[in-house]
Tab-separated table of C-alpha atoms in Angstrom:
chain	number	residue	atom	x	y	z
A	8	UNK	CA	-3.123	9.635	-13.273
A	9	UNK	CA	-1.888	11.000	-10.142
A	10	UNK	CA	-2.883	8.387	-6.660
A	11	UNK	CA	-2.435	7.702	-3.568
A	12	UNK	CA	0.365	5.166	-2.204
A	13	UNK	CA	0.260	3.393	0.731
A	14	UNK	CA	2.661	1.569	2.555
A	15	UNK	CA	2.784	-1.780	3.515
A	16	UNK	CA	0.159	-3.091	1.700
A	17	UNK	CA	0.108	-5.840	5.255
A	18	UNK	CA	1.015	-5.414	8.277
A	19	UNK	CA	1.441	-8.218	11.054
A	20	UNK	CA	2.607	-7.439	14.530
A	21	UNK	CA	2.099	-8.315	18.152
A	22	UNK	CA	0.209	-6.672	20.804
A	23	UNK	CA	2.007	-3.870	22.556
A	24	UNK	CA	4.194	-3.329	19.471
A	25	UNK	CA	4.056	0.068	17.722
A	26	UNK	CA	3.392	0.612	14.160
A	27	UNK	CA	4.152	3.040	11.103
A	28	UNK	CA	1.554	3.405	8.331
A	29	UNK	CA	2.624	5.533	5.557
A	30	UNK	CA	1.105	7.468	2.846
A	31	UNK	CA	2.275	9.665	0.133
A	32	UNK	CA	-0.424	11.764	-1.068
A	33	UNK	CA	-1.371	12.917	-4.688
A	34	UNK	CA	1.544	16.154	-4.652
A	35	UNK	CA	-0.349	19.153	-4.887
A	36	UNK	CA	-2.847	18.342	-2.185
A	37	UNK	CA	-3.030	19.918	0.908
A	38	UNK	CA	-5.886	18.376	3.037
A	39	UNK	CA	-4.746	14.986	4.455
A	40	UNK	CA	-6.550	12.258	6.153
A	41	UNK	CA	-6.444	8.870	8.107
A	42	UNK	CA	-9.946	6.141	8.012
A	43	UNK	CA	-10.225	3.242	9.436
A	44	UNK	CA	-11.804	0.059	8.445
A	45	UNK	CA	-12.738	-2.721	10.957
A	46	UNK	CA	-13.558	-5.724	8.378
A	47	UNK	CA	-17.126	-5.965	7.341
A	48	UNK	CA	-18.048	-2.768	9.391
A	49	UNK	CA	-18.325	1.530	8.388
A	50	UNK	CA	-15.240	3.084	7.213
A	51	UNK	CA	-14.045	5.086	10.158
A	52	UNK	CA	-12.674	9.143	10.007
A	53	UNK	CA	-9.724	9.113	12.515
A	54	UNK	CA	-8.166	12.362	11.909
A	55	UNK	CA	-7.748	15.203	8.912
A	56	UNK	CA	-4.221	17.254	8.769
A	57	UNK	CA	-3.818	20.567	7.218
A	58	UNK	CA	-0.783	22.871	7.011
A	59	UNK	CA	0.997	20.972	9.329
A	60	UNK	CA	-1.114	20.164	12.032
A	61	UNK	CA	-4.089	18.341	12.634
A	62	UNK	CA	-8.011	20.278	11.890
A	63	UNK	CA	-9.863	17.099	13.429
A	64	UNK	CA	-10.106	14.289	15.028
A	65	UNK	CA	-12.187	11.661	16.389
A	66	UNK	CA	-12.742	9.869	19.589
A	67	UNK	CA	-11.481	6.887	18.283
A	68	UNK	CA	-8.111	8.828	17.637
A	69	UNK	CA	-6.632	8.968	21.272
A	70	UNK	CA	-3.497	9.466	22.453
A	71	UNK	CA	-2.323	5.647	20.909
A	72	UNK	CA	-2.524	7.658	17.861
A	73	UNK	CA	-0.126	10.307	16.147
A	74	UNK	CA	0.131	12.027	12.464
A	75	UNK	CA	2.793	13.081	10.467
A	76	UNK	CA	4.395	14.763	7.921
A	77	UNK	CA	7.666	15.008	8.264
A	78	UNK	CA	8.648	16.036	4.833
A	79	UNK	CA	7.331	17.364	1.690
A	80	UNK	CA	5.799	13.770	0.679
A	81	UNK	CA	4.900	11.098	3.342
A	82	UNK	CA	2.089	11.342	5.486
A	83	UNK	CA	2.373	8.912	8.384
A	84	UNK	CA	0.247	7.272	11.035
A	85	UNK	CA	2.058	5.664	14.221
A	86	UNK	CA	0.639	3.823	16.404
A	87	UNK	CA	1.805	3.192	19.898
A	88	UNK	CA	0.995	-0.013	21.909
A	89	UNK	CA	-1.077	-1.908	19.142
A	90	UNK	CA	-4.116	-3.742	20.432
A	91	UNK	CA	-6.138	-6.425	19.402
A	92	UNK	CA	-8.651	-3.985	18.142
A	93	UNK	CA	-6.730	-2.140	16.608
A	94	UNK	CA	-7.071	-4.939	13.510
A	95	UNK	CA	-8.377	-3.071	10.627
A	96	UNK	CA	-7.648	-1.773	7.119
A	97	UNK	CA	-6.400	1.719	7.339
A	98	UNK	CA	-7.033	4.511	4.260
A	99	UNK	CA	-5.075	7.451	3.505
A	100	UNK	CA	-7.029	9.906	1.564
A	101	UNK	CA	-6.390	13.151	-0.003
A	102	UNK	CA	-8.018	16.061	-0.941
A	103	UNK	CA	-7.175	19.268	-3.413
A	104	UNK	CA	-7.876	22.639	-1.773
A	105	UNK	CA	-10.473	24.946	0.025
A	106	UNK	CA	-11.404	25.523	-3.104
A	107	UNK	CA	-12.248	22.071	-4.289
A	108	UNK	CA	-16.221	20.129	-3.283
A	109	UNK	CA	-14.535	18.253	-1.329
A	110	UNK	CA	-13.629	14.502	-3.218
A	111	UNK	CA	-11.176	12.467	-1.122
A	112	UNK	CA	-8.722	10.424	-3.023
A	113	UNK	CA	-7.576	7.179	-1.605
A	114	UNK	CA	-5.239	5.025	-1.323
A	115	UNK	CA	-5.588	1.029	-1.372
A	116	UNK	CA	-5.246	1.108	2.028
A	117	UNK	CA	-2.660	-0.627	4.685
A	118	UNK	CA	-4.059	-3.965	6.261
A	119	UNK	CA	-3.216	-4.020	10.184
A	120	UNK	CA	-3.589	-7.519	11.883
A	121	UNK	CA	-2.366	-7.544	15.295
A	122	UNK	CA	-2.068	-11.049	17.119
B	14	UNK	CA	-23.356	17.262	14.041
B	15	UNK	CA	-23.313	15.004	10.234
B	16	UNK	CA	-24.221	11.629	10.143
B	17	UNK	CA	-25.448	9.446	7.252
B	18	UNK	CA	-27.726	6.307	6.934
B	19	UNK	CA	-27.818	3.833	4.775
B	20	UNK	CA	-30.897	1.393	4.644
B	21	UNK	CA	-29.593	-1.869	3.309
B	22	UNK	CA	-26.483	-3.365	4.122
B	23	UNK	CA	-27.019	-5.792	1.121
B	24	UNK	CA	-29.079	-5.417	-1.762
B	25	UNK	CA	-29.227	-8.062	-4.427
B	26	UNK	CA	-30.447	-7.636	-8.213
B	27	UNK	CA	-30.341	-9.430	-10.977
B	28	UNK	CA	-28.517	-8.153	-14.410
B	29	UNK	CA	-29.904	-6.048	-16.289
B	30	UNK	CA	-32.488	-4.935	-13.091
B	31	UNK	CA	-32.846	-1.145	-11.772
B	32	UNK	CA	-30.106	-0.470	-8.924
B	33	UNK	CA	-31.336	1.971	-6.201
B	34	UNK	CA	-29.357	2.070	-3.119
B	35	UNK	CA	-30.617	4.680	0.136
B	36	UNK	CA	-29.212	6.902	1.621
B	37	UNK	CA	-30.251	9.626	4.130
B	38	UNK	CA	-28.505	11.985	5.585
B	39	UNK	CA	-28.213	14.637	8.833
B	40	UNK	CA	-26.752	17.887	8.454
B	41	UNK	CA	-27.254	21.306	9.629
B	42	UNK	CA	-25.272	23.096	6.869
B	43	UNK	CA	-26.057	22.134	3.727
B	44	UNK	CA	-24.192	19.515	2.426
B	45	UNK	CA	-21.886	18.079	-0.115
B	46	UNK	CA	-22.724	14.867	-0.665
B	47	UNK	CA	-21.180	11.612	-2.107
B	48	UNK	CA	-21.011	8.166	-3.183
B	49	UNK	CA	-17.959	6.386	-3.281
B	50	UNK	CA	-17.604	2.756	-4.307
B	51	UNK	CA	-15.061	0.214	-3.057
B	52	UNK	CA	-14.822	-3.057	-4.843
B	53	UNK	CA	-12.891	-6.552	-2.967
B	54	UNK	CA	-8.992	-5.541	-1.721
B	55	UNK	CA	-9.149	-1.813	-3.135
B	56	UNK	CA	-9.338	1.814	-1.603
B	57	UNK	CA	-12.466	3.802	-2.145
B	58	UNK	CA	-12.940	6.063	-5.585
B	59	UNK	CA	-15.636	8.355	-5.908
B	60	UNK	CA	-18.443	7.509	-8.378
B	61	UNK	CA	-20.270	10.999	-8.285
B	62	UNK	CA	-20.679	13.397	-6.097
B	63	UNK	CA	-23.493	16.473	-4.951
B	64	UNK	CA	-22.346	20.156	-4.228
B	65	UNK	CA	-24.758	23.026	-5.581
B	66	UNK	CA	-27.074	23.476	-8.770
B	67	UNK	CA	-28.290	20.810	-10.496
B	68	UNK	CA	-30.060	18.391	-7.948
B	69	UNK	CA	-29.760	14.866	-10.366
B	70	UNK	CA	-25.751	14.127	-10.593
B	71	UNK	CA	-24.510	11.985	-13.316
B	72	UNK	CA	-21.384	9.809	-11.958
B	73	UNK	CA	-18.996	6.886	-13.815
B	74	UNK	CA	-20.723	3.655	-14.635
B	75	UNK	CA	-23.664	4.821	-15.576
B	76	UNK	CA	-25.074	5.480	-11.798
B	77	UNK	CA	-27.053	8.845	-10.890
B	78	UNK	CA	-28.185	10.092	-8.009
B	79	UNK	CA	-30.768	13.024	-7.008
B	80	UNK	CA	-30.343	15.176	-4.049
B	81	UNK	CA	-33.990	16.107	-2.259
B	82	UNK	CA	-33.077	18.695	0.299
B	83	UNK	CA	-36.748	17.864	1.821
B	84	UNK	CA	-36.470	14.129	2.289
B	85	UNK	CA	-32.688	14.608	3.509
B	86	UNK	CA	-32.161	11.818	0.417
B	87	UNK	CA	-29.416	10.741	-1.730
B	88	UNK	CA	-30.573	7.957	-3.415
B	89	UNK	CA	-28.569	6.185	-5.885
B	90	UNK	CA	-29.652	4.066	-8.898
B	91	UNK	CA	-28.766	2.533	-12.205
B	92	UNK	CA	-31.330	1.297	-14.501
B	93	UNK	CA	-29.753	-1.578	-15.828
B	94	UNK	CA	-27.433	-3.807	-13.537
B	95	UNK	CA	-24.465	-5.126	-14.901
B	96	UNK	CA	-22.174	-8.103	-13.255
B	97	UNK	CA	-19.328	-5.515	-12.766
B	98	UNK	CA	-21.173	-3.464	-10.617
B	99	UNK	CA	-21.142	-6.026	-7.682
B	100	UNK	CA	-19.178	-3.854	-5.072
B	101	UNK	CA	-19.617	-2.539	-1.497
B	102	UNK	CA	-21.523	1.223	-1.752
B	103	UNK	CA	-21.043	4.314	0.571
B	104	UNK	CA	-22.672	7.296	0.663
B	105	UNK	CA	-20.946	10.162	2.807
B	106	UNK	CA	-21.342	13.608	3.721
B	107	UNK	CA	-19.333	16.947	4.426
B	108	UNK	CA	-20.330	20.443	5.374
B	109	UNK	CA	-18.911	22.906	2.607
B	110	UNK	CA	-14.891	23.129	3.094
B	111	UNK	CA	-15.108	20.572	6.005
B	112	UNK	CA	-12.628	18.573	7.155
B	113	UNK	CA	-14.153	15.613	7.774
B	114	UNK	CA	-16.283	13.614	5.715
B	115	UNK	CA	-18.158	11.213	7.473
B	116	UNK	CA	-19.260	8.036	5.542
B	117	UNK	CA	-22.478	5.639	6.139
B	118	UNK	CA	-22.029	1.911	6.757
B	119	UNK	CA	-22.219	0.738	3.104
B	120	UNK	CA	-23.874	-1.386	1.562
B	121	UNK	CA	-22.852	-4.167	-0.806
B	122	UNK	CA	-24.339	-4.894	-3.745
B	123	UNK	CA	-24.580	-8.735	-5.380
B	124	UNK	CA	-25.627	-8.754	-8.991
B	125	UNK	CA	-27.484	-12.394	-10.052
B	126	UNK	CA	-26.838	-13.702	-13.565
């Protein structure tokens, strides 16, 4: 069955440092997202990406923050100047087409501790 | 605007005891609607899920849930509990094609022997 992947599973850097999440999304899906997880609290939406360039984004998804796709497979969130708060689990999702209701398929999600 | 809310953020039952878990939602479009469950170190996968027609949807596990446009519900339940089902529980909404689905704060779910 086809999934999401998401790389590194965990993630451990210092404050200031800048970070790469990276997703490859189930292949024939065109709607692409980033959540965000602050342990024991909501799942977060951060940002959705569709033919190449982001549809929406949140206020929590400043200018720190950047998506990617930078080839036919990865999807990838940076991160520039971690912060202590920026500690969370992060979730790649993806979704089929217009045409679809809408089910967003995730991955098992990157943990993100920053010290 | 969407938002969802989800009364509970635990609910305990014992096995073999009726599961309901609430949710309400906002929307001024109507909705697709959907619970997604996440159990300990794993992503979220989707458990069923509310677009048109039928207003009671049938999802994995045995779970259902009925969508009642007037209450701006989407309660979910199981009649009979089982062990396995002890997991965290969201319910989240998007506006038809949207691109963002927006997700309540969960709500976990112990099962007692």
């Amino acid at each position: 069955e086809p999934e999401v992947t998401q790389t590194p599973s965990h993630q451990v850097t210092q404050m200031g440092q800048e970070v790469i999440l990276r997703c490859v999304p189930i292949s024939n899906h065109l709607y692409f997202y980033w959540y965000r997880q602050i342990l024991g609290q909501k799942v977060e939406f951060l940002v959705s990406f569709y033919n190449n360039e982001i549809s929406e984004k949140s206020e929590i998804f400043d200018d720190q923050f950047s998506v990617e796709r930078p080839d036919g497979s990865n999807f990838t969130l940076k991160i520039r100047s971690t912060k202590l708060e920026d500690s969370a689990m992060y979730f790649c999702a993806s979704r089929g087409t217009s045409l679809d209701t809408g089910e967003l398929f995730f991955g098992e999600g990157s943990r993100l501790t920053v010290l | 605007a969407q938002s969802v809310t989800q009364l509970g953020s635990h609910v305990s039952v014992s096995e073999g005891a009726l599961v309901l878990l609430r949710c309400n939602y906002s929307s001024s479009v109507p909705p697709y609607l959907f619970w997604y469950v996440q159990y300990p170190n794993q992503g979220l996968q989707l458990l069923l899920k509310y677009t048109t027609g039928a207003t009671l949807v049938k999802g994995i596990n045995g779970f259902e849930a009925e969508f009642k446009k007037s209450e701006t519900s989407f309660h979910l339940t199981k009649p009979s509990a089982h062990m396995s089902d002890a997991a965290e529980y969201f319910c989240a909404v998007s506006n038809t094609g949207g691109f963002k689905t927006i997700f309540g704060a969960g709500t976990r779910l112990f099962v007692k022997a």
